[in-house]
PDB file of C-alpha atoms in Angstrom:
ATOM      1  CA  MET A 104    -134.731 -51.279  16.413  1.00 64.00           C
ATOM      2  CA  LYS A 105    -132.614 -48.137  17.972  1.00 78.00           C
ATOM      3  CA  GLU A 106    -131.486 -45.551  16.756  1.00 91.00           C
ATOM      4  CA  GLN A 107    -128.111 -44.252  16.082  1.00 96.00           C
ATOM      5  CA  GLY A 108    -125.939 -43.279  18.388  1.00 97.00           C
ATOM      6  CA  TYR A 109    -123.654 -40.509  18.762  1.00 98.00           C
ATOM      7  CA  VAL A 110    -119.854 -39.583  20.110  1.00 98.00           C
ATOM      8  CA  GLN A 111    -120.565 -35.755  21.616  1.00 98.00           C
ATOM      9  CA  VAL A 112    -117.671 -34.149  23.077  1.00 98.00           C
ATOM     10  CA  TYR A 113    -118.447 -31.061  25.483  1.00 98.00           C
ATOM     11  CA  THR A 114    -114.934 -28.878  26.185  1.00 98.00           C
ATOM     12  CA  GLY A 115    -113.676 -25.651  26.979  1.00 96.00           C
ATOM     13  CA  ASN A 116    -112.214 -23.388  29.614  1.00 93.00           C
ATOM     14  CA  GLY A 117    -116.173 -22.203  29.914  1.00 93.00           C
ATOM     15  CA  LYS A 118    -118.290 -23.394  33.175  1.00 90.00           C
ATOM     16  CA  GLY A 119    -120.766 -25.809  32.146  1.00 94.00           C
ATOM     17  CA  LYS A 120    -119.226 -29.087  30.547  1.00 96.00           C
ATOM     18  CA  THR A 121    -120.703 -31.477  33.453  1.00 94.00           C
ATOM     19  CA  THR A 122    -123.496 -29.995  34.170  1.00 94.00           C
ATOM     20  CA  ALA A 123    -124.116 -30.276  30.424  1.00 97.00           C
ATOM     21  CA  ALA A 124    -124.131 -33.619  30.422  1.00 97.00           C
ATOM     22  CA  ILE A 125    -126.136 -34.804  34.183  1.00 96.00           C
ATOM     23  CA  GLY A 126    -128.642 -32.519  31.872  1.00 96.00           C
ATOM     24  CA  LEU A 127    -128.131 -35.112  29.001  1.00 98.00           C
ATOM     25  CA  THR A 128    -128.349 -37.409  31.452  1.00 97.00           C
ATOM     26  CA  ILE A 129    -132.207 -36.126  33.256  1.00 96.00           C
ATOM     27  CA  ARG A 130    -133.589 -36.339  30.144  1.00 97.00           C
ATOM     28  CA  ALA A 131    -132.570 -39.575  29.113  1.00 97.00           C
ATOM     29  CA  LEU A 132    -133.734 -41.261  32.366  1.00 97.00           C
ATOM     30  CA  GLY A 133    -137.039 -39.025  31.554  1.00 96.00           C
ATOM     31  CA  ALA A 134    -137.381 -40.575  28.217  1.00 97.00           C
ATOM     32  CA  GLY A 135    -136.993 -44.414  29.785  1.00 97.00           C
ATOM     33  CA  LYS A 136    -133.200 -44.551  28.400  1.00 97.00           C
ATOM     34  CA  LYS A 137    -130.638 -46.231  31.204  1.00 98.00           C
ATOM     35  CA  VAL A 138    -127.326 -44.476  31.133  1.00 98.00           C
ATOM     36  CA  CYS A 139    -124.034 -44.362  32.377  1.00 98.00           C
ATOM     37  CA  LEU A 140    -122.005 -41.959  34.232  1.00 98.00           C
ATOM     38  CA  LEU A 141    -118.486 -42.334  35.039  1.00 97.00           C
ATOM     39  CA  GLN A 142    -117.107 -39.776  37.241  1.00 95.00           C
ATOM     40  CA  PHE A 143    -113.127 -39.391  36.628  1.00 94.00           C
ATOM     41  CA  MET A 144    -110.475 -37.709  38.501  1.00 85.00           C
ATOM     42  CA  LYS A 145    -113.684 -36.951  41.400  1.00 79.00           C
ATOM     43  CA  ASN A 146    -115.576 -38.728  43.946  1.00 74.00           C
ATOM     44  CA  LYS A 147    -118.944 -38.265  45.340  1.00 72.00           C
ATOM     45  CA  ALA A 148    -118.284 -35.050  47.296  1.00 67.00           C
ATOM     46  CA  TYR A 149    -120.761 -32.528  44.867  1.00 70.00           C
ATOM     47  CA  SER A 150    -124.490 -32.138  45.359  1.00 73.00           C
ATOM     48  CA  GLU A 151    -125.469 -33.779  42.316  1.00 82.00           C
ATOM     49  CA  HIS A 152    -124.303 -37.557  43.408  1.00 78.00           C
ATOM     50  CA  LYS A 153    -127.304 -36.806  46.727  1.00 85.00           C
ATOM     51  CA  ILE A 154    -130.664 -37.665  43.955  1.00 88.00           C
ATOM     52  CA  LEU A 155    -128.645 -39.338  40.661  1.00 90.00           C
ATOM     53  CA  GLU A 156    -128.887 -42.066  43.392  1.00 87.00           C
ATOM     54  CA  SER A 157    -131.596 -42.327  43.421  1.00 91.00           C
ATOM     55  CA  PHE A 158    -132.481 -43.407  39.823  1.00 94.00           C
ATOM     56  CA  TYR A 159    -130.846 -46.602  40.573  1.00 93.00           C
ATOM     57  CA  PRO A 160    -131.141 -49.057  39.022  1.00 95.00           C
ATOM     58  CA  GLN A 161    -132.066 -46.874  35.984  1.00 96.00           C
ATOM     59  CA  LEU A 162    -128.735 -45.127  36.725  1.00 97.00           C
ATOM     60  CA  VAL A 163    -125.398 -46.404  36.997  1.00 97.00           C
ATOM     61  CA  CYS A 164    -123.136 -43.965  38.776  1.00 95.00           C
ATOM     62  CA  LYS A 165    -119.430 -44.184  39.311  1.00 95.00           C
ATOM     63  CA  THR A 166    -116.342 -42.024  40.821  1.00 93.00           C
ATOM     64  CA  PHE A 167    -112.880 -42.697  40.195  1.00 92.00           C
ATOM     65  CA  GLY A 168    -111.215 -40.417  41.527  1.00 83.00           C
ATOM     66  CA  LYS A 169    -110.548 -37.095  43.683  1.00 71.00           C
ATOM     67  CA  PRO A 170    -112.036 -33.825  43.257  1.00 61.00           C
ATOM     68  CA  PHE A 171    -108.392 -31.826  42.899  1.00 63.00           C
ATOM     69  CA  PHE A 172    -105.541 -33.120  41.171  1.00 62.00           C
ATOM     70  CA  ILE A 173    -102.317 -30.604  41.321  1.00 60.00           C
ATOM     71  CA  ALA A 174     -98.768 -31.310  38.855  1.00 58.00           C
ATOM     72  CA  THR A 175     -96.315 -29.547  42.135  1.00 53.00           C
ATOM     73  CA  ASP A 176     -93.658 -28.277  39.097  1.00 52.00           C
ATOM     74  CA  GLN A 177     -96.952 -25.963  37.990  1.00 48.00           C
ATOM     75  CA  CYS A 178     -98.304 -24.647  41.492  1.00 49.00           C
ATOM     76  CA  GLN A 179     -96.911 -23.173  44.867  1.00 47.00           C
ATOM     77  CA  ILE A 180     -99.071 -24.581  46.688  1.00 49.00           C
ATOM     78  CA  ASN A 181     -97.774 -26.635  50.173  1.00 49.00           C
ATOM     79  CA  PRO A 182     -99.587 -29.917  50.377  1.00 50.00           C
ATOM     80  CA  GLU A 183     -99.244 -29.753  54.063  1.00 52.00           C
ATOM     81  CA  ARG A 184    -102.116 -26.814  53.535  1.00 45.00           C
ATOM     82  CA  LEU A 185    -104.546 -29.062  51.961  1.00 50.00           C
ATOM     83  CA  ASP A 186    -106.602 -32.407  52.639  1.00 52.00           C
ATOM     84  CA  SER A 187    -106.282 -35.491  51.606  1.00 58.00           C
ATOM     85  CA  GLU A 188    -108.640 -35.503  48.557  1.00 61.00           C
ATOM     86  CA  VAL A 189    -106.362 -33.777  46.728  1.00 68.00           C
ATOM     87  CA  VAL A 190    -103.638 -35.013  44.798  1.00 69.00           C
ATOM     88  CA  PHE A 191    -100.315 -34.276  44.155  1.00 70.00           C
ATOM     89  CA  TYR A 192     -97.998 -35.412  41.312  1.00 72.00           C
ATOM     90  CA  LYS A 193     -94.783 -34.297  39.086  1.00 71.00           C
ATOM     91  CA  PRO A 194     -95.252 -33.786  35.560  1.00 67.00           C
ATOM     92  CA  SER A 195     -95.142 -37.839  33.668  1.00 72.00           C
ATOM     93  CA  ASN A 196     -95.159 -39.576  37.050  1.00 78.00           C
ATOM     94  CA  PRO A 197     -98.482 -39.281  38.433  1.00 79.00           C
ATOM     95  CA  PRO A 198     -99.399 -41.625  41.624  1.00 80.00           C
ATOM     96  CA  ILE A 199     -98.945 -45.170  40.346  1.00 85.00           C
ATOM     97  CA  GLU A 200    -102.530 -45.602  43.366  1.00 84.00           C
ATOM     98  CA  TYR A 201    -104.048 -43.079  41.197  1.00 85.00           C
ATOM     99  CA  VAL A 202    -103.103 -44.374  37.819  1.00 88.00           C
ATOM    100  CA  ASN A 203    -104.417 -47.929  38.133  1.00 92.00           C
ATOM    101  CA  MET A 204    -107.782 -45.673  39.927  1.00 92.00           C
ATOM    102  CA  ILE A 205    -108.680 -44.705  36.502  1.00 94.00           C
ATOM    103  CA  LYS A 206    -107.452 -47.235  34.930  1.00 96.00           C
ATOM    104  CA  ASP A 207    -110.080 -48.869  36.698  1.00 97.00           C
ATOM    105  CA  GLY A 208    -113.031 -46.760  35.384  1.00 97.00           C
ATOM    106  CA  LEU A 209    -111.631 -47.539  31.646  1.00 98.00           C
ATOM    107  CA  LYS A 210    -112.360 -51.179  32.273  1.00 98.00           C
ATOM    108  CA  GLU A 211    -116.085 -49.723  32.750  1.00 98.00           C
ATOM    109  CA  ALA A 212    -115.916 -47.200  30.066  1.00 98.00           C
ATOM    110  CA  LEU A 213    -115.306 -49.796  28.043  1.00 98.00           C
ATOM    111  CA  ALA A 214    -117.511 -52.518  28.829  1.00 98.00           C
ATOM    112  CA  ALA A 215    -119.823 -49.987  29.249  1.00 98.00           C
ATOM    113  CA  VAL A 216    -120.279 -48.827  25.194  1.00 98.00           C
ATOM    114  CA  SER A 217    -120.146 -52.132  24.454  1.00 98.00           C
ATOM    115  CA  SER A 218    -122.318 -54.577  26.349  1.00 97.00           C
ATOM    116  CA  GLY A 219    -125.225 -53.053  24.802  1.00 94.00           C
ATOM    117  CA  GLU A 220    -127.270 -52.656  28.606  1.00 97.00           C
ATOM    118  CA  TYR A 221    -126.585 -49.031  28.038  1.00 98.00           C
ATOM    119  CA  ASP A 222    -128.553 -45.731  25.958  1.00 98.00           C
ATOM    120  CA  LEU A 223    -126.361 -43.561  27.367  1.00 98.00           C
ATOM    121  CA  VAL A 224    -122.880 -43.520  28.052  1.00 98.00           C
ATOM    122  CA  VAL A 225    -121.118 -40.274  30.184  1.00 98.00           C
ATOM    123  CA  LEU A 226    -117.431 -40.077  30.662  1.00 98.00           C
ATOM    124  CA  ASP A 227    -117.528 -37.512  32.588  1.00 97.00           C
ATOM    125  CA  GLU A 228    -113.591 -35.553  32.854  1.00 95.00           C
ATOM    126  CA  ILE A 229    -111.915 -38.076  30.253  1.00 97.00           C
ATOM    127  CA  ASN A 230    -110.043 -34.997  28.694  1.00 96.00           C
ATOM    128  CA  LEU A 231    -108.507 -34.303  31.775  1.00 92.00           C
ATOM    129  CA  VAL A 232    -107.849 -37.709  32.244  1.00 92.00           C
ATOM    130  CA  LEU A 233    -105.835 -37.689  29.108  1.00 93.00           C
ATOM    131  CA  PHE A 234    -103.903 -34.241  29.484  1.00 91.00           C
ATOM    132  CA  PHE A 235    -102.874 -35.333  32.834  1.00 86.00           C
ATOM    133  CA  GLU A 236    -100.638 -38.517  31.380  1.00 88.00           C
ATOM    134  CA  LEU A 237    -103.372 -41.103  33.635  1.00 89.00           C
ATOM    135  CA  ALA A 238    -103.797 -42.437  30.443  1.00 93.00           C
ATOM    136  CA  LYS A 239    -102.893 -43.177  26.938  1.00 95.00           C
ATOM    137  CA  TRP A 240    -104.990 -42.049  23.693  1.00 97.00           C
ATOM    138  CA  GLU A 241    -105.247 -45.787  22.807  1.00 98.00           C
ATOM    139  CA  ALA A 242    -107.217 -46.303  26.541  1.00 98.00           C
ATOM    140  CA  LEU A 243    -110.230 -43.947  24.670  1.00 98.00           C
ATOM    141  CA  LYS A 244    -109.755 -44.814  21.292  1.00 98.00           C
ATOM    142  CA  ALA A 245    -110.470 -48.542  22.558  1.00 98.00           C
ATOM    143  CA  ILE A 246    -113.881 -47.091  23.613  1.00 98.00           C
ATOM    144  CA  LEU A 247    -114.374 -45.477  20.391  1.00 98.00           C
ATOM    145  CA  ASP A 248    -113.587 -48.010  18.260  1.00 98.00           C
ATOM    146  CA  ALA A 249    -116.016 -50.431  20.806  1.00 98.00           C
ATOM    147  CA  ARG A 250    -119.007 -47.937  21.125  1.00 98.00           C
ATOM    148  CA  LYS A 251    -122.390 -49.496  19.600  1.00 98.00           C
ATOM    149  CA  PRO A 252    -123.552 -47.843  17.340  1.00 97.00           C
ATOM    150  CA  GLU A 253    -126.736 -47.410  19.527  1.00 98.00           C
ATOM    151  CA  VAL A 254    -124.683 -46.430  21.927  1.00 98.00           C
ATOM    152  CA  GLU A 255    -124.802 -42.252  22.455  1.00 98.00           C
ATOM    153  CA  LEU A 256    -121.349 -41.819  23.851  1.00 98.00           C
ATOM    154  CA  VAL A 257    -120.574 -37.942  26.315  1.00 98.00           C
ATOM    155  CA  LEU A 258    -117.137 -36.655  26.938  1.00 98.00           C
ATOM    156  CA  THR A 259    -116.618 -33.806  28.584  1.00 98.00           C
ATOM    157  CA  GLY A 260    -113.576 -31.989  30.169  1.00 96.00           C
ATOM    158  CA  ARG A 261    -110.927 -29.232  29.136  1.00 94.00           C
ATOM    159  CA  LYS A 262    -107.937 -29.381  26.603  1.00 95.00           C
ATOM    160  CA  ALA A 263    -109.602 -32.701  24.728  1.00 97.00           C
ATOM    161  CA  ASP A 264    -107.512 -34.020  22.232  1.00 97.00           C
ATOM    162  CA  GLN A 265    -107.567 -33.130  18.832  1.00 98.00           C
ATOM    163  CA  ARG A 266    -108.073 -36.415  17.834  1.00 98.00           C
ATOM    164  CA  LEU A 267    -111.147 -37.263  20.146  1.00 98.00           C
ATOM    165  CA  LEU A 268    -112.442 -33.100  17.980  1.00 98.00           C
ATOM    166  CA  ALA A 269    -111.670 -35.285  14.893  1.00 98.00           C
ATOM    167  CA  CYS A 270    -113.830 -38.490  15.707  1.00 96.00           C
ATOM    168  CA  ALA A 271    -116.867 -36.613  17.631  1.00 98.00           C
ATOM    169  CA  ASP A 272    -120.159 -36.224  15.691  1.00 98.00           C
ATOM    170  CA  LEU A 273    -120.933 -32.725  17.967  1.00 98.00           C
ATOM    171  CA  VAL A 274    -118.434 -30.722  19.910  1.00 98.00           C
ATOM    172  CA  THR A 275    -119.339 -27.753  21.999  1.00 98.00           C
ATOM    173  CA  ASP A 276    -116.674 -25.906  23.384  1.00 97.00           C
ATOM    174  CA  MET A 277    -117.601 -23.981  25.677  1.00 94.00           C
ATOM    175  CA  GLN A 278    -116.228 -20.319  26.540  1.00 90.00           C
ATOM    176  CA  GLU A 279    -115.406 -17.860  29.578  1.00 83.00           C
ATOM    177  CA  ALA A 280    -116.511 -14.523  28.686  1.00 81.00           C
ATOM    178  CA  LYS A 281    -117.163 -13.702  32.130  1.00 84.00           C
ATOM    179  CA  HIS A 282    -117.315 -15.806  35.216  1.00 79.00           C
ATOM    180  CA  TYR A 283    -117.692 -14.519  38.993  1.00 78.00           C
ATOM    181  CA  TYR A 284    -114.754 -16.514  40.073  1.00 74.00           C
ATOM    182  CA  ALA A 285    -112.533 -13.800  38.847  1.00 76.00           C
ATOM    183  CA  GLU A 286    -114.173 -11.961  42.553  1.00 78.00           C
ATOM    184  CA  GLY A 287    -112.906 -14.333  44.195  1.00 79.00           C
ATOM    185  CA  VAL A 288    -116.429 -16.176  44.453  1.00 77.00           C
ATOM    186  CA  GLN A 289    -116.255 -19.490  45.404  1.00 76.00           C
ATOM    187  CA  GLY A 290    -117.845 -22.797  44.473  1.00 74.00           C
ATOM    188  CA  ARG A 291    -121.432 -22.477  45.944  1.00 73.00           C
ATOM    189  CA  LEU A 292    -123.161 -25.174  47.196  1.00 72.00           C
ATOM    190  CA  GLY A 293    -125.418 -26.416  45.370  1.00 72.00           C
ATOM    191  CA  ILE A 294    -124.190 -24.174  41.995  1.00 73.00           C
ATOM    192  CA  GLU A 295    -120.489 -25.220  41.593  1.00 72.00           C
ATOM    193  CA  LEU A 296    -120.870 -28.150  44.423  1.00 68.00           C
TER     194      LEU A 296
END
């Protein structure tokens, strides 16, 4: 008989939410567990993908999105100055193709938590999916409700919904005390990228 799984949430404005989830993924793989890592609002532009893909089929890793998502009413950025990896939208009106990409990821998440195939399922940046109104709370609640009791479920991202926090068994709120970004340091390969 498999042991009880729990719902973990890593949120807050501090660095390390995805890093912690990937660390847990590696730990689970080391214990012989099967893992599904679904990353929302990202593509395979990050260094960890180069190594994580080598764990297939023990680890399934998929991305649903692009790495940058900007509400144009909140930012003074010229879209022509940025590349195609950036999605711009009006608040409460995200692009339908992006919403559909997220819906595909949510379907995969629902299947992963309910199939009995995985010991650990990570939904990276799912909290921001809800915050940016790319999906409704009901879609995430359906995933939580469908989770088999033995599946460990990890949900990451800033601005976690209060309803999710109430459902979770473990919540880690990562708060920034100091960050070198404030000094103008950009994301570094192998550290942030």
